[in-house]
PDB file of C-alpha atoms in Angstrom:
ATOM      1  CA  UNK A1257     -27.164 -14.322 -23.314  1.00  0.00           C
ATOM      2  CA  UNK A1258     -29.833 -15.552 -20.858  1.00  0.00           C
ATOM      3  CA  UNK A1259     -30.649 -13.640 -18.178  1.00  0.00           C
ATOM      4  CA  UNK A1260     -29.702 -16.161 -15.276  1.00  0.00           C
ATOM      5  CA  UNK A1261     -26.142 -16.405 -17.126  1.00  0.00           C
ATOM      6  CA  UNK A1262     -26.012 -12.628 -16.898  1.00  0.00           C
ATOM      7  CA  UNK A1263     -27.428 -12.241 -13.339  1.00  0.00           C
ATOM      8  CA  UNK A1264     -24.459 -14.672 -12.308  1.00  0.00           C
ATOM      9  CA  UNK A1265     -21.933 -13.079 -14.261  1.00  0.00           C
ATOM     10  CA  UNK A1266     -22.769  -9.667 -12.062  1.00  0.00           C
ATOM     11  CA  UNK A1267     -23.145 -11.791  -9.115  1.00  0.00           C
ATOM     12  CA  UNK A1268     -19.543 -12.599  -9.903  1.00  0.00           C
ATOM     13  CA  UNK A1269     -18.609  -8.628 -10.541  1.00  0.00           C
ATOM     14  CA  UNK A1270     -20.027  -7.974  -7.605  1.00  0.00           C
ATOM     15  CA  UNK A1271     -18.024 -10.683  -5.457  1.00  0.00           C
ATOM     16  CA  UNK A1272     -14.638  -9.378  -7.383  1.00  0.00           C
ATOM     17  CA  UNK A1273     -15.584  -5.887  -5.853  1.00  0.00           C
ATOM     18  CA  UNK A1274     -15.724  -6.540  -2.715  1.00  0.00           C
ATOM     19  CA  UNK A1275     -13.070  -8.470  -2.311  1.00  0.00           C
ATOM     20  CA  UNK A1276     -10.799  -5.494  -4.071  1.00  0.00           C
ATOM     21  CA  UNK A1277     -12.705  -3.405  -1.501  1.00  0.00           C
ATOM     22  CA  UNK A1278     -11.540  -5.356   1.579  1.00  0.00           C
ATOM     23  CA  UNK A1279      -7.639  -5.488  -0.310  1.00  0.00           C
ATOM     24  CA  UNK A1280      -8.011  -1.324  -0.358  1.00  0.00           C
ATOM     25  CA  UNK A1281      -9.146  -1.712   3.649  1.00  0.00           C
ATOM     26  CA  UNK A1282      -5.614  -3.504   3.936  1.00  0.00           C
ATOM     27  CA  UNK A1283      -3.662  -1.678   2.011  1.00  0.00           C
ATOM     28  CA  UNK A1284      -5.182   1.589   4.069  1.00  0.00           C
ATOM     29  CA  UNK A1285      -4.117  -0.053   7.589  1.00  0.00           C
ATOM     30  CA  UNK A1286      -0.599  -0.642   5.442  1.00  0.00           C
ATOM     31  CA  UNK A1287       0.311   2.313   4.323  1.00  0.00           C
ATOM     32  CA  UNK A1288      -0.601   3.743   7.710  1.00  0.00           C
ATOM     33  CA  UNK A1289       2.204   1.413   9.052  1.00  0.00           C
ATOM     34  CA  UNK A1290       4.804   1.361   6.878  1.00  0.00           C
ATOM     35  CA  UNK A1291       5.036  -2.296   6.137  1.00  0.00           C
ATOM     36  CA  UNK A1292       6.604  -2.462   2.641  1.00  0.00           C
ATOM     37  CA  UNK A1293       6.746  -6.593   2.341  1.00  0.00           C
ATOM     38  CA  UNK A1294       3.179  -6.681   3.304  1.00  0.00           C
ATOM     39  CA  UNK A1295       2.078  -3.705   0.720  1.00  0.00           C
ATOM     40  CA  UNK A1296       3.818  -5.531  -2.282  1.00  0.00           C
ATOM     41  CA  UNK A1297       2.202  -9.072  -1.369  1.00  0.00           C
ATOM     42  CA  UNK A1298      -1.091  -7.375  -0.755  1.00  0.00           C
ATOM     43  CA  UNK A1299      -0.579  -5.907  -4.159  1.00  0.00           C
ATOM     44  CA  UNK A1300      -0.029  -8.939  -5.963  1.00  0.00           C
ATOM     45  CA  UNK A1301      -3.157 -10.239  -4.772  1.00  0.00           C
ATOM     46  CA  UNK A1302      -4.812  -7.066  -6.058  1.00  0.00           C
ATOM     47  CA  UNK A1303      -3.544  -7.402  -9.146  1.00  0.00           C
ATOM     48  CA  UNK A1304      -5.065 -10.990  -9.172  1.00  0.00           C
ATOM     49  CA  UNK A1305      -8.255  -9.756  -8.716  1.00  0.00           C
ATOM     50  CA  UNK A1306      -7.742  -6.769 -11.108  1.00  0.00           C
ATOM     51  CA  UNK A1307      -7.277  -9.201 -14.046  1.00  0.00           C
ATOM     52  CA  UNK A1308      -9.946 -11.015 -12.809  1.00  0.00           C
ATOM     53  CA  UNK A1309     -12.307  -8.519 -13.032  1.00  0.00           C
ATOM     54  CA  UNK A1310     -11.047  -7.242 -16.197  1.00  0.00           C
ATOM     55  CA  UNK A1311     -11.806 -11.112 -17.794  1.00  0.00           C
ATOM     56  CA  UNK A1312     -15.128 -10.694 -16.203  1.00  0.00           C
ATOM     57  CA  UNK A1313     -16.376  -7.039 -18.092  1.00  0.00           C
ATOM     58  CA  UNK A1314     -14.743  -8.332 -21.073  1.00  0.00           C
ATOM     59  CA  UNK A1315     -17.033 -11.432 -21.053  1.00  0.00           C
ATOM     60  CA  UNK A1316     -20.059  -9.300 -19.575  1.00  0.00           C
ATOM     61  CA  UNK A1317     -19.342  -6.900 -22.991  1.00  0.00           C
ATOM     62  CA  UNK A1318     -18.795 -10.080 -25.053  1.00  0.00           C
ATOM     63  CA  UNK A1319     -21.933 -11.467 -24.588  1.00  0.00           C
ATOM     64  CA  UNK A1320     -24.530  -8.662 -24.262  1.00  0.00           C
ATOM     65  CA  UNK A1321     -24.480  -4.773 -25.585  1.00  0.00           C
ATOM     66  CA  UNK A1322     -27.370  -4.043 -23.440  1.00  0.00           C
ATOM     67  CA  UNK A1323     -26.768  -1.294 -20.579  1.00  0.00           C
ATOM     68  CA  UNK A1324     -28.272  -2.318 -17.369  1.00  0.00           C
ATOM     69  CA  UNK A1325     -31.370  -0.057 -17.447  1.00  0.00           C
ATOM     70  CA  UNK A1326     -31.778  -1.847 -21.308  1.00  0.00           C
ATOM     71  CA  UNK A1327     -31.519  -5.062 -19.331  1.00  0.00           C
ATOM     72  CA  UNK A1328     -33.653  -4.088 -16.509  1.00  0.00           C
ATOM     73  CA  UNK A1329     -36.320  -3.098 -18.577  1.00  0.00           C
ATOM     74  CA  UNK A1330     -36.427  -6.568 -20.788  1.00  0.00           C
ATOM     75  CA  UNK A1331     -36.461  -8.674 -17.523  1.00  0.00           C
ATOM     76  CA  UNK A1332     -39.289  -9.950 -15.893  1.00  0.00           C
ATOM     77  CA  UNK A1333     -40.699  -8.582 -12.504  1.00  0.00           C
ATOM     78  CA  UNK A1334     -39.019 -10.764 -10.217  1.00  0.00           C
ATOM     79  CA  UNK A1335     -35.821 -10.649 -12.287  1.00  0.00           C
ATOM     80  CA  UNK A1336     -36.051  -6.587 -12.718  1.00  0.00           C
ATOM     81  CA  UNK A1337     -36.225  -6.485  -9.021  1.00  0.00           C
ATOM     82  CA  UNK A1338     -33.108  -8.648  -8.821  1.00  0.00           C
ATOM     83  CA  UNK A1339     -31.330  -6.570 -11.660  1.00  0.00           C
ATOM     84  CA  UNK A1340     -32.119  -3.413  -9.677  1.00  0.00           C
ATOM     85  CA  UNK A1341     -30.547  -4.580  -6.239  1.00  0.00           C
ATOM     86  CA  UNK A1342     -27.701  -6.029  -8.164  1.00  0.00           C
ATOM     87  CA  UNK A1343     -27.203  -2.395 -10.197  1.00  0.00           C
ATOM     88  CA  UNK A1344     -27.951  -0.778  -6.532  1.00  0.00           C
ATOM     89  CA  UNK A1345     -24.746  -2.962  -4.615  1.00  0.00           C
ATOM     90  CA  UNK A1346     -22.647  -2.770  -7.937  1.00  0.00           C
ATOM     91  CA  UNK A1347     -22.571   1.027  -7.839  1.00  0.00           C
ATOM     92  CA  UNK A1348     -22.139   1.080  -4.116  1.00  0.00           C
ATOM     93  CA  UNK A1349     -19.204  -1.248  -4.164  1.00  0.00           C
ATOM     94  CA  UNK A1350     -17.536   0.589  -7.120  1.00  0.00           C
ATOM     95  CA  UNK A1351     -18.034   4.186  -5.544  1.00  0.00           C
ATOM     96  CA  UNK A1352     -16.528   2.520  -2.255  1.00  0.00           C
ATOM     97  CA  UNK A1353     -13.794   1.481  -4.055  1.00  0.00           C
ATOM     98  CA  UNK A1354     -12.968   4.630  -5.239  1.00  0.00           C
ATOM     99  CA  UNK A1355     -12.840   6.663  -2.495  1.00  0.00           C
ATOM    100  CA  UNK A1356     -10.605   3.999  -0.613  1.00  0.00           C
ATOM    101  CA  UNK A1357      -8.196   4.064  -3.786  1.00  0.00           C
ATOM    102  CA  UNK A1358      -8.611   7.911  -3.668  1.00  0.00           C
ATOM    103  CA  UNK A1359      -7.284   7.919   0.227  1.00  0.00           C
ATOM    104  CA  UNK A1360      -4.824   5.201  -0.536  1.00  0.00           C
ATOM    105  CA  UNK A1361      -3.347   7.742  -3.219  1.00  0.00           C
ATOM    106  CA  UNK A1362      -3.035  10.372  -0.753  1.00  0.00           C
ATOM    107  CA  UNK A1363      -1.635   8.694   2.225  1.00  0.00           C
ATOM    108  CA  UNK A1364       1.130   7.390  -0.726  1.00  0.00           C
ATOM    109  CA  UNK A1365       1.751  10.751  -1.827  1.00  0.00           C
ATOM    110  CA  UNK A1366       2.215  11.984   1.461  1.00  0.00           C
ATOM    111  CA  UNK A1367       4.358   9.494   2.303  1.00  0.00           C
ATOM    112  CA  UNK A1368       6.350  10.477  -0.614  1.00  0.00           C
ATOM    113  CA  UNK A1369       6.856  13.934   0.206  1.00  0.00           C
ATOM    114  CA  UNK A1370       8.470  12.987   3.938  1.00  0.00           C
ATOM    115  CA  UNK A1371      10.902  11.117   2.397  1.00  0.00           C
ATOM    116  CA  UNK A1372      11.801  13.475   0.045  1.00  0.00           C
ATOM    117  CA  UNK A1373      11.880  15.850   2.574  1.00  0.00           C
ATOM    118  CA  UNK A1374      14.088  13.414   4.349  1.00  0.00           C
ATOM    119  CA  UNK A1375      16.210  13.423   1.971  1.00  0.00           C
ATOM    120  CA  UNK A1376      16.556  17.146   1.147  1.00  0.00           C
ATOM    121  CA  UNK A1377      17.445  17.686   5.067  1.00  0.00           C
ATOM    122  CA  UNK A1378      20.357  15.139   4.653  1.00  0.00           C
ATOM    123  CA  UNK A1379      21.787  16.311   0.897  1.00  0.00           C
ATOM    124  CA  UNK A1380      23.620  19.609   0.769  1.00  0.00           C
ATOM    125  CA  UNK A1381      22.756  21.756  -1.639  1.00  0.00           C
ATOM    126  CA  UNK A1382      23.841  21.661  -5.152  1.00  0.00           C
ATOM    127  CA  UNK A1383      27.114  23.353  -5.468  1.00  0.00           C
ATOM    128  CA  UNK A1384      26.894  26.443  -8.561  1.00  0.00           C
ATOM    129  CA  UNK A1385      29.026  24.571 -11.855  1.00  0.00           C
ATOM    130  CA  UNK A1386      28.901  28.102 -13.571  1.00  0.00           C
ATOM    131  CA  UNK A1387      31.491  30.303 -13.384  1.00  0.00           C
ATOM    132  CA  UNK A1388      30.245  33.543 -11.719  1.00  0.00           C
ATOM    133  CA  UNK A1389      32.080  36.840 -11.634  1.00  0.00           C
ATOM    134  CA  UNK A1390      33.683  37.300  -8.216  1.00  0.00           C
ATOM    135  CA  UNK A1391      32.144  41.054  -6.466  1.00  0.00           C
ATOM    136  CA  UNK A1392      34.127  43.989  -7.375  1.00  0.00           C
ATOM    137  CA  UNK A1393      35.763  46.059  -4.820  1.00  0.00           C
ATOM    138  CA  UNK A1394      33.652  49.852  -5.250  1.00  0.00           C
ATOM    139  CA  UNK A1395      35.660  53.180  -4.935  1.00  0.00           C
ATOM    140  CA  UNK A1396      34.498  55.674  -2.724  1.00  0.00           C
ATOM    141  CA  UNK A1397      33.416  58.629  -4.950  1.00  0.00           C
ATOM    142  CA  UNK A1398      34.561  56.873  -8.220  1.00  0.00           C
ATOM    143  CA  UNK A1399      31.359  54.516  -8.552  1.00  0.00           C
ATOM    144  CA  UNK A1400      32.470  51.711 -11.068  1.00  0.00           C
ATOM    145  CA  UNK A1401      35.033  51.948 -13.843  1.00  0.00           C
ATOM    146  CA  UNK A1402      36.674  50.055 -16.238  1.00  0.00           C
ATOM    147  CA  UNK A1403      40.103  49.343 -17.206  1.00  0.00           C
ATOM    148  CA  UNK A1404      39.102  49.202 -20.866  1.00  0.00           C
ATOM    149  CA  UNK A1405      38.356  51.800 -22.612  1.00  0.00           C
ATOM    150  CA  UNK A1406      35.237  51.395 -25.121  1.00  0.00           C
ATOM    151  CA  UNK A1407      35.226  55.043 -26.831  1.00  0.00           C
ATOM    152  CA  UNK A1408      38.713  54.832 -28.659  1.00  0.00           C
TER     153      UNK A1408
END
C-alpha cells in the first residue's frame, strides 16, 4: 500500500476516534442524568461508529503488516514526521477513550447498585421454604431429653 493511501486511512482512524470520544463525552453528561431514550439513541450512533472503525483496522491490517514504527522508519522525512504526529494523536485519542469508557462503566455500575438497592428496600425478604424444627420447651434441672429411647 502507498504511503499517502495509508496516511489517509489513519487520518480516517483518527477522525472515527474522536468522534467516539465526543459520543463517550455524551454518554458521560447522560448517565449523569438519567435520560434512558437519549442513552440508547446515543448508543446506536456509537455502535455506527464502532463498526466503522472496525471496517477501517480490518482494511488498515488488509493492506499492510507493517507496525507503525516499521512504517515510520520506511517513510521519508517529511512523511516520518507526519507518521509520528499521526501515531502521537492516535494514541492520545485511544487512551482518552478509554478512560471515558472506564468512567462511563462506573457511573453504570453505580447506577446499578441504587436500583438494586431500591429494590431490596421495597421486596420483603425471602420467606424460609424448609421445614425447620420449631424450639423446644427446656426443663429446669432436666436439660434435654428424649421421648425415644436409643439404648434398648
Amino acid at each position: 500500500m502507498a504511503l499517502t493511501d495509508m496516511t489517509s486511512l489513519l487520518n480516517e482512524l483518527l477522525h472515527v476516534h474522536r468522534e467516539l470520544n465526543s459520543i463517550a463525552e455524551q454518554k458521560t453528561a447522560i448517565l449523569k442524568t438519567g435520560d434512558v431514550k437519549v442513552l440508547d439513541a446515543l448508543m446506536l450512533k456509537e455502535n455506527e461508529h464502532v463498526k466503522t472503525l472496525m471496517e477501517l483496522e480490518e482494511m488498515r491490517n488488509g493492506t499492510s503488516t507493517l507496525t507503525m514504527p516499521q512504517l515510520i522508519d520506511q517513510a521519508g522525512p517529511s512523511e516520518k514526521e507526519q507518521l509520528e504526529a499521526l501515531q502521537y494523536e492516535l494514541s492520545k485519542e485511544y487512551m482518552l477513550l478509554k478512560e471515558r469508557n472506564e468512567l462511563n462503566q462506573q457511573l453504570i455500575h453505580q447506577s446499578l447498585q441504587f436500583v438494586n438497592m431500591s429494590l431490596n428496600m421495597f421486596m420483603p425478604g425471602p420467606e424460609k421454604v424448609t421445614y425447620s424444627r420449631p424450639q423446644a420447651k427446656e426443663y429446669a434441672g432436666a436439660g434435654s431429653f428424649s421421648l425415644f429411647d436409643s439404648k434398648a
